Short mmCIF file of C-alpha atoms and ligand atoms in Angstrom, two decimals:
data_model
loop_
_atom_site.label_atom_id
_atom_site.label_comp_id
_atom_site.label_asym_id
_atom_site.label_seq_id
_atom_site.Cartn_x
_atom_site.Cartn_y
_atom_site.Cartn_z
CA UNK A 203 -4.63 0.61 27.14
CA UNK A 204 -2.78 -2.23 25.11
CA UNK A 205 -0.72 -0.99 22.48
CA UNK A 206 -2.74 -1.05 19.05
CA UNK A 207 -1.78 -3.20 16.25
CA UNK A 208 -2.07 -1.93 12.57
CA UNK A 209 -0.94 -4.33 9.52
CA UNK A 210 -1.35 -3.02 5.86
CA UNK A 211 1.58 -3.82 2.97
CA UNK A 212 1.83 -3.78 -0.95
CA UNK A 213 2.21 -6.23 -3.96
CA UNK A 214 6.11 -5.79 -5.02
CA UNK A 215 5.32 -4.94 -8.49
CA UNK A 216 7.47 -1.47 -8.78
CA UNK A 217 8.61 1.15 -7.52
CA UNK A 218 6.41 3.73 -5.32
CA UNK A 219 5.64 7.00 -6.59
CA UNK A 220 4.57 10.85 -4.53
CA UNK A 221 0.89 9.35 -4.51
CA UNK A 222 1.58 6.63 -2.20
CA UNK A 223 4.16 8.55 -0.27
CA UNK A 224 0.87 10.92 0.32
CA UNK A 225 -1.66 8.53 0.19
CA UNK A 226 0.14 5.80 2.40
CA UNK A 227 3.68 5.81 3.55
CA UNK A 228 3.08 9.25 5.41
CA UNK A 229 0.44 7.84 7.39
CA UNK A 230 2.17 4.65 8.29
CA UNK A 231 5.40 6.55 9.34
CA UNK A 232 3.21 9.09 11.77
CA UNK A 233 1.10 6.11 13.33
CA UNK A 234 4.64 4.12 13.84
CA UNK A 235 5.64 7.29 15.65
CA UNK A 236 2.39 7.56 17.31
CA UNK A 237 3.32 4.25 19.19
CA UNK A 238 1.39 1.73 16.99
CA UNK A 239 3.00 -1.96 16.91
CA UNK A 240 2.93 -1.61 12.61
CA UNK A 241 3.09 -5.05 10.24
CA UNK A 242 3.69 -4.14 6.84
CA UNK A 243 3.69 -7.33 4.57
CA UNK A 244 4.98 -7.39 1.24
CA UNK A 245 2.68 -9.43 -0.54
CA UNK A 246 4.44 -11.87 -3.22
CA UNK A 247 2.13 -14.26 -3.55
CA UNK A 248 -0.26 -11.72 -4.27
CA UNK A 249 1.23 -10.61 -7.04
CA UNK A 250 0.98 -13.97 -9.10
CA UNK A 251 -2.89 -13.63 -8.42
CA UNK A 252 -3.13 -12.08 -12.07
CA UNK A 253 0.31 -12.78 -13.73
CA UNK A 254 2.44 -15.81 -13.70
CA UNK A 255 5.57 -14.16 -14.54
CA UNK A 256 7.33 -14.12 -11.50
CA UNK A 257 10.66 -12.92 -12.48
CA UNK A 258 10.75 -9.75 -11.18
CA UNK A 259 9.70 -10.01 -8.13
CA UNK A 260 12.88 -10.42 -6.05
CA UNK A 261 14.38 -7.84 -6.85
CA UNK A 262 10.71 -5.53 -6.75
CA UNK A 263 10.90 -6.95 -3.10
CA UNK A 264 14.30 -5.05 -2.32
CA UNK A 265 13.09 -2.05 -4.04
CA UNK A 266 10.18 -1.78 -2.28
CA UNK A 267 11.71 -2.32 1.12
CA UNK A 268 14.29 0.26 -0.16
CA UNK A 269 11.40 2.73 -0.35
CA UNK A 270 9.70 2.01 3.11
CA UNK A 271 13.26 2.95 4.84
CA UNK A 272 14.01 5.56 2.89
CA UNK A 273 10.71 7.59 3.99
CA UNK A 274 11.41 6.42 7.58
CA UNK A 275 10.08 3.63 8.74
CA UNK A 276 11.67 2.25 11.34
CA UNK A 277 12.93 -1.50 11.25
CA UNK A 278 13.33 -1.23 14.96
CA UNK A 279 9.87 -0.39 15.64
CA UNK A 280 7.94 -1.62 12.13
CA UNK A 281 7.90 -5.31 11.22
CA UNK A 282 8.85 -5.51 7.45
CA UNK A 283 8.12 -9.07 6.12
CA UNK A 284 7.36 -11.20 3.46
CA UNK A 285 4.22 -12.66 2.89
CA UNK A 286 5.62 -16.04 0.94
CA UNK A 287 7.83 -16.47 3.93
CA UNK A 288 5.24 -17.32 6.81
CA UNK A 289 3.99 -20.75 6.11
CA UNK A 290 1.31 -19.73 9.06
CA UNK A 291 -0.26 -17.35 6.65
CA UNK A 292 -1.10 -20.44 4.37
CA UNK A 293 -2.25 -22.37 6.95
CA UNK A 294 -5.18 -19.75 8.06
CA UNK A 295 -6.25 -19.07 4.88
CA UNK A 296 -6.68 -22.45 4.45
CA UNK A 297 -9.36 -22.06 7.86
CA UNK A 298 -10.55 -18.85 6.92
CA UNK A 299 -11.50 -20.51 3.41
CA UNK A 300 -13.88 -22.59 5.22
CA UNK A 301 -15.18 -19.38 6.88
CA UNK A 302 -16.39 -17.40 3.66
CA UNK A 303 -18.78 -18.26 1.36
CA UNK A 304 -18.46 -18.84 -2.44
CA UNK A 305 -21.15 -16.03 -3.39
CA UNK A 306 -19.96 -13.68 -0.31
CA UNK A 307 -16.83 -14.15 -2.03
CA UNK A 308 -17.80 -13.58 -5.32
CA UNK A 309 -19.83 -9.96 -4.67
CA UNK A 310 -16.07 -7.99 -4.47
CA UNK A 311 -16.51 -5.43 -6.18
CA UNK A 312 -12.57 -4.55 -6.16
CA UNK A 313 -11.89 -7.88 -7.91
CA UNK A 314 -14.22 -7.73 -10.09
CA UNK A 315 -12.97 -4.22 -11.28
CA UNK A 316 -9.44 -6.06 -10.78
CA UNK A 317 -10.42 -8.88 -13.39
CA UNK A 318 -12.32 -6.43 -15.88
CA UNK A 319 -9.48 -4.18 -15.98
CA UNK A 320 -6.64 -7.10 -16.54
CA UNK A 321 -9.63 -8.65 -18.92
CA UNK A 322 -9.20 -11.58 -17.38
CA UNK A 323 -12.90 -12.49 -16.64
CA UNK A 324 -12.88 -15.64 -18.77
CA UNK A 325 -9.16 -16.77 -17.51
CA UNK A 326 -9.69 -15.77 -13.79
CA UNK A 327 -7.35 -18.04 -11.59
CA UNK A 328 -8.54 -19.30 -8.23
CA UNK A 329 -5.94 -17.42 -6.20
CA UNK A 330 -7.47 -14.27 -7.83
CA UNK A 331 -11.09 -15.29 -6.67
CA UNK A 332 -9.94 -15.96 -3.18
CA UNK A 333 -7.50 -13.54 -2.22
CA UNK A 334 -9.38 -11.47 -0.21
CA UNK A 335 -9.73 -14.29 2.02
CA UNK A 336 -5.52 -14.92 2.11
CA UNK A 337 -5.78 -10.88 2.84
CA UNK A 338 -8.02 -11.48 5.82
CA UNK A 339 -5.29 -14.07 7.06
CA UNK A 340 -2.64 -10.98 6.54
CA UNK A 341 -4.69 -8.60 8.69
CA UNK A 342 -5.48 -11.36 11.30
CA UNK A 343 -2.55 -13.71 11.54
CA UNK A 344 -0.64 -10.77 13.77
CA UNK A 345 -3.95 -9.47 15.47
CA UNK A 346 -4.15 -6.14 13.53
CA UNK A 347 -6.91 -3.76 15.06
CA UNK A 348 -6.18 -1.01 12.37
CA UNK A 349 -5.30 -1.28 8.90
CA UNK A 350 -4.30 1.70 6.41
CA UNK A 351 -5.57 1.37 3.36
CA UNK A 352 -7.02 3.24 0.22
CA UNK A 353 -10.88 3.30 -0.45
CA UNK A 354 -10.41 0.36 -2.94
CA UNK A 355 -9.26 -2.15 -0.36
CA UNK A 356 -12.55 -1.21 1.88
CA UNK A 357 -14.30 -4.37 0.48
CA UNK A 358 -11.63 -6.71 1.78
CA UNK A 359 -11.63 -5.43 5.23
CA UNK A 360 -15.10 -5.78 5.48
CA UNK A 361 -14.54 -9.66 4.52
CA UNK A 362 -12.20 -9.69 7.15
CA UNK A 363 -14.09 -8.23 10.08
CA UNK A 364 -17.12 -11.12 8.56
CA UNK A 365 -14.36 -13.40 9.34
CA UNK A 366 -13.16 -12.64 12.48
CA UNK A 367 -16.80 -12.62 13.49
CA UNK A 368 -17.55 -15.73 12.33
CA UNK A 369 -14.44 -17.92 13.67
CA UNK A 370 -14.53 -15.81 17.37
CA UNK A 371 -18.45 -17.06 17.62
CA UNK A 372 -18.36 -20.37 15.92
CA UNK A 373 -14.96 -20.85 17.87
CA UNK A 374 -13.74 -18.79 20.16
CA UNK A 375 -13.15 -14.86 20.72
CA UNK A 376 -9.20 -14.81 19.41
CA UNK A 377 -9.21 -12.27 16.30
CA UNK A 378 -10.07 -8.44 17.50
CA UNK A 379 -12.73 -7.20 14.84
CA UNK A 380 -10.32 -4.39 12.82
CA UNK A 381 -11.04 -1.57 11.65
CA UNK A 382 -10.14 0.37 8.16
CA UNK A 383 -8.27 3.75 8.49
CA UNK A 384 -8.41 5.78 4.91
CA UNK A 385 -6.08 8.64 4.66
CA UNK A 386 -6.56 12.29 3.99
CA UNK A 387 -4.98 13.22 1.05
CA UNK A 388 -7.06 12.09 -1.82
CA UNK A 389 -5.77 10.48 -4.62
CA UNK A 390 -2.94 12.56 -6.51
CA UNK A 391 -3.74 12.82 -10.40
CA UNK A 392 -0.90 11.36 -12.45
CA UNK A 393 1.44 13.63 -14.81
CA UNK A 394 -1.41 13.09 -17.26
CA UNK A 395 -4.11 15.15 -15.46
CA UNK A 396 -6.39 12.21 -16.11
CA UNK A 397 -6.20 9.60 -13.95
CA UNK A 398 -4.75 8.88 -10.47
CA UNK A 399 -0.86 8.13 -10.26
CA UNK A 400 0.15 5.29 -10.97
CA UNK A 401 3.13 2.83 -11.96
CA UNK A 402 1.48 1.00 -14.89
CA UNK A 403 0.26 4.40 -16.36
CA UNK A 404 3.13 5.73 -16.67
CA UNK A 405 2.66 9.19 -15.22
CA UNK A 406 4.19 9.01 -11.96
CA UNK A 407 6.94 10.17 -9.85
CA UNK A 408 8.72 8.04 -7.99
CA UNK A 409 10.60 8.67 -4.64
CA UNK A 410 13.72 6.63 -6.21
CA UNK A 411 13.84 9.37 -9.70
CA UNK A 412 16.91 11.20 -9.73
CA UNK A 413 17.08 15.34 -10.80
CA UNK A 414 16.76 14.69 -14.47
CA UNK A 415 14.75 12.24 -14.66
CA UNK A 416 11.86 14.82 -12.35
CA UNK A 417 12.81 17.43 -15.09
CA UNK A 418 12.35 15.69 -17.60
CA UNK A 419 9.09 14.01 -16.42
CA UNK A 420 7.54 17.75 -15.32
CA UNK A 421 8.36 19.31 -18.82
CA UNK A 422 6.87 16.42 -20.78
CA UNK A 423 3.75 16.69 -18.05
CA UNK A 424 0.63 17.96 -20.74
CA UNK A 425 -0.94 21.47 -19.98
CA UNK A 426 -3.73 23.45 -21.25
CA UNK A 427 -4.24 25.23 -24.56
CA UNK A 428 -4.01 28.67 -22.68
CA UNK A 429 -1.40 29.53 -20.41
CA UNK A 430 -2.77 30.52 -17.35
CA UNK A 431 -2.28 28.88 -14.12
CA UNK A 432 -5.63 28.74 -12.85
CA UNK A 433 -6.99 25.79 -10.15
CA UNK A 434 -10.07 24.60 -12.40
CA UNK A 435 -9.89 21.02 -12.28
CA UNK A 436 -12.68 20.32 -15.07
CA UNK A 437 -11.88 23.11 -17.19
CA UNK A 438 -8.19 22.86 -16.60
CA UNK A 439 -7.65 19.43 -15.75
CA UNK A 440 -3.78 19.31 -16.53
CA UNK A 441 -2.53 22.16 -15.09
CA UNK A 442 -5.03 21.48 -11.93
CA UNK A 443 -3.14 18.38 -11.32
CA UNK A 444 0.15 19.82 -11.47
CA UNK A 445 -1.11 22.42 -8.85
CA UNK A 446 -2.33 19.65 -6.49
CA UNK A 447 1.06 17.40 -7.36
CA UNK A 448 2.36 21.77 -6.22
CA UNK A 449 0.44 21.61 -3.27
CA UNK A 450 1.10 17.99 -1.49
CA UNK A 451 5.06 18.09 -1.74
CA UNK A 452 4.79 22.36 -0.81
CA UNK A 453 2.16 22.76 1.36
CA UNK A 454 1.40 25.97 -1.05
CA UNK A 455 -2.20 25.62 -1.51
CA UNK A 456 -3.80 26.03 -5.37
CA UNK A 457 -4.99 29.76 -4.58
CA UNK A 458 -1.71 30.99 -3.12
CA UNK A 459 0.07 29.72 -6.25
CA UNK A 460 -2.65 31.45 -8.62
CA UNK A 461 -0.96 34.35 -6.96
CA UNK A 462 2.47 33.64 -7.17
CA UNK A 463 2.28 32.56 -10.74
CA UNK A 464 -0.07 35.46 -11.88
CA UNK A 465 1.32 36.75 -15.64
CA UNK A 466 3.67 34.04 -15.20
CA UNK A 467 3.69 31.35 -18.18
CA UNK A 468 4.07 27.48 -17.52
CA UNK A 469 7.61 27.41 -18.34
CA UNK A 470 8.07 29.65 -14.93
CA UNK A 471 5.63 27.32 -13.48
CA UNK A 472 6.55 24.00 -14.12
CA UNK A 473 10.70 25.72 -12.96
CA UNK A 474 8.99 26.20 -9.58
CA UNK A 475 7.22 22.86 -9.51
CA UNK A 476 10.43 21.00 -10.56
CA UNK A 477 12.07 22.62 -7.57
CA UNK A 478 9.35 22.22 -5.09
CA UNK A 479 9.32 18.25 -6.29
CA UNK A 480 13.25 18.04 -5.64
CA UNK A 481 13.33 19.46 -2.70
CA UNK A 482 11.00 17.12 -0.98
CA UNK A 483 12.49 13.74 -2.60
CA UNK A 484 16.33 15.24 -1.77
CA UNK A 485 16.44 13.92 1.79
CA UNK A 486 14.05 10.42 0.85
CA UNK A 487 17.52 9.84 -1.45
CA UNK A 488 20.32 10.96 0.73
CA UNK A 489 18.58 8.46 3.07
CA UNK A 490 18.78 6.34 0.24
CA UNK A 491 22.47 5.95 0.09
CA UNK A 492 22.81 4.50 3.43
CA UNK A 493 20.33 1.57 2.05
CA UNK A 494 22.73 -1.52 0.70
CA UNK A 495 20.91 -4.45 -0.65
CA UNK A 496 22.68 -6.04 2.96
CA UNK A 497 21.11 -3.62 5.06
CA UNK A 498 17.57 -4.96 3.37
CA UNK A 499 18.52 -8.55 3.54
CA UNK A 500 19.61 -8.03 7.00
CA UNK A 501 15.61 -6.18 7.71
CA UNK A 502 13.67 -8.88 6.64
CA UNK A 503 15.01 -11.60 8.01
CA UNK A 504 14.61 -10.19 10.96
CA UNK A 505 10.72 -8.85 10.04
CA UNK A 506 10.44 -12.56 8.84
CA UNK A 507 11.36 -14.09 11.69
CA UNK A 508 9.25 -11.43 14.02
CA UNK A 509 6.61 -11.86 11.89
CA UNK A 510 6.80 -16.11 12.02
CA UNK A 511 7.30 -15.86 15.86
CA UNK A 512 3.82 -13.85 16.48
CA UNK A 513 1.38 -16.23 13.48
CA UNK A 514 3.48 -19.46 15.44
CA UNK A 515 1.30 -17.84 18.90
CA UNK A 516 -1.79 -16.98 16.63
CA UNK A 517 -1.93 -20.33 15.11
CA UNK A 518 -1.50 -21.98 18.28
CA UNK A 519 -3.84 -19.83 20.08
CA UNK A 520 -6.21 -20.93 16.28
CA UNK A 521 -5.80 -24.55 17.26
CA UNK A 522 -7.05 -24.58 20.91
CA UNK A 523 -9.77 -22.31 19.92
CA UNK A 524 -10.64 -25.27 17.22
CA UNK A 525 -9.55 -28.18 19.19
CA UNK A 526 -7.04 -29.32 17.26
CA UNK A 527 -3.78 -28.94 18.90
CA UNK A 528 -3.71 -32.40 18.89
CA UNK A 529 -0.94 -34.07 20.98
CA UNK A 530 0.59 -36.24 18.49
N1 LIG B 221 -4.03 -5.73 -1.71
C1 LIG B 221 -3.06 -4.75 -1.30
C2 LIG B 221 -2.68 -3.93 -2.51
O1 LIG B 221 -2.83 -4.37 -3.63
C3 LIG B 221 -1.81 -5.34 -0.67
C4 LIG B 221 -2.09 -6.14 0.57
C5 LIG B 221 -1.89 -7.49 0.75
C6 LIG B 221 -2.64 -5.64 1.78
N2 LIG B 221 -2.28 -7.86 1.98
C7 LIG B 221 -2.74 -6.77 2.65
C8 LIG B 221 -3.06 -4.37 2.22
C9 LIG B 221 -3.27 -6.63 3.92
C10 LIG B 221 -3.59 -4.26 3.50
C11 LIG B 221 -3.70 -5.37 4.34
O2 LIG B 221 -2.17 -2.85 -2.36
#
């Protein structure tokens, strides 16, 4: 069989954090290993879809490909590239535009949740209406069959597979239909037992925290008015994410550590946990070290120019489907 495809990618807009190491990276590093051709696109322009300030994102870019190395993927077998960089992107979301509909486009419900949650409904730009339809050009531009994502991107690959449908009949059969691949961790809680981790909640770990800086974070993490270390995560809610932050970087599972930490306080607890936390992020930064800014430079020009090569073929291959590879 032909060697499978998979594209997925972030927005540069911070670090990454233990929930998308779970949720995400660890998955893309065992398919790459697997033998999957992987595309991960950083996606700048997608970032300005509900801010303008664009300032940061540079330097988020080298961050963020500092993170994918550092948890092992593989510039010789992953191709790491930037979506503002591939002028072929533009150019098929400017076809695939004609492809969707205004009110197919408009029943998302991720952007609309997007757009209540920035309260931006009254100020929405146009690039935020229509990016699912520059995503579908992300997923299809290098052929992807598979693409990794978390539950709330499900609405966008369903776009795209509409898409791909629609060009390969009206056209000609040159985009495989691909398929969404959710992984099996759920979502980690953040530090604050309420809500999922995240970077703009400010209750996450990242992979690039030092020693102190996970101390610190664990003993400010909120528990429970009692102090027993029971897996209860209505009752208990804090302390029941801390045990399932426990469990994903230990492999201990809840009940085993309701053992271990039986008559034991949280101040033994959260000890353990800060140890269990180190341990796993210990060889992400001695991996780290080897990392220069040149070594990134040097990564994504080549991803770049892997990345161009392959949407130069698509494009082409978009054209003669269309008939317009015109000869002048
Ligand atoms: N929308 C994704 C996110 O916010 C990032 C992304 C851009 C993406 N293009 C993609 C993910 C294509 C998967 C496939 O995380």
């Amino acid at each position: 069989m032909a060697q499978k495809t998979f594209l997925t990618g972030d927005r540069p807009t911070g670090p990454l954090h233990i929930g998308h190491y779970f949720g995400s990276l660890q998955n893309r590093v065992a398919l790459q290993n697997k033998g999957y051709k992987p595309y991960i696109i950083i996606a700048d322009y997608q970032v300005l879809t509900d801010r303008l300030d664009s300032s940061k994102i540079a330097e988020n870019i080298i961050n963020l490909t500092t993170d994918y190395l550092s948890v092992g993927l593989d510039p010789e077998k992953t191709t790491i590239f930037v979506q503002s960089q591939i002028p072929e992107l533009t150019e098929l979301t400017t076809v695939f535009s004609m492809l969707a509909t205004m009110s197919r486009v408009s029943r998302n419900p991720t952007v609309k949740e997007e757009v209540r949650a920035m309260n931006i409904e009254s100020s929405m730009s146009l690039g935020m209406f229509s990016y699912p339809v520059s995503q579908a050009a992300d997923i299809l531009l290098p052929l992807a069959d598979v693409v990794p994502v978390g539950e709330d991107q499900l609405p966008h690959i369903e776009l795209t597979r509409e898409i791909a449908h629609k060009f390969n009949t009206t056209y000609a059969p040159v985009f495989p239909i691909p398929e969404p691949l959710l992984s099996k961790t759920p979502r980690l809680p953040g530090l604050d037992g309420k809500q999922k981790m995240s970077k703009s909640r400010g209750n996450a770990i990242f992979l690039s925290d030092d020693d102190a800086t996970v101390m610190k974070k664990i003993k400010a993490a909120v528990t429970d008015s009692d102090s027993v270390i029971r897996y209860a995560p209505v009752e208990k809610m804090n302390v029941s994410a801390l045990m399932d932050l426990f469990t994903v970087v230990s492999g201990v599972s809840p009940e085993q550590q309701e053992k271990d930490f039986a008559g034991k306080g949280y101040g033994d607890y959260k000890k353990a946990l800060i140890d269990v936390i180190i341990a796993f992020l210990t060889p992400i930064r001695e991996k780290r070290k080897d990392i220069t800014p040149d070594v990134v430079a040097n990564v994504l020009t080549q991803g770049n120019a892997q990345m161009r090569e392959k949407g130069i073929q698509t494009m082409k291959q978009v054209r003669e489907a269309m008939h317009m590879n015109y000869p002048y």
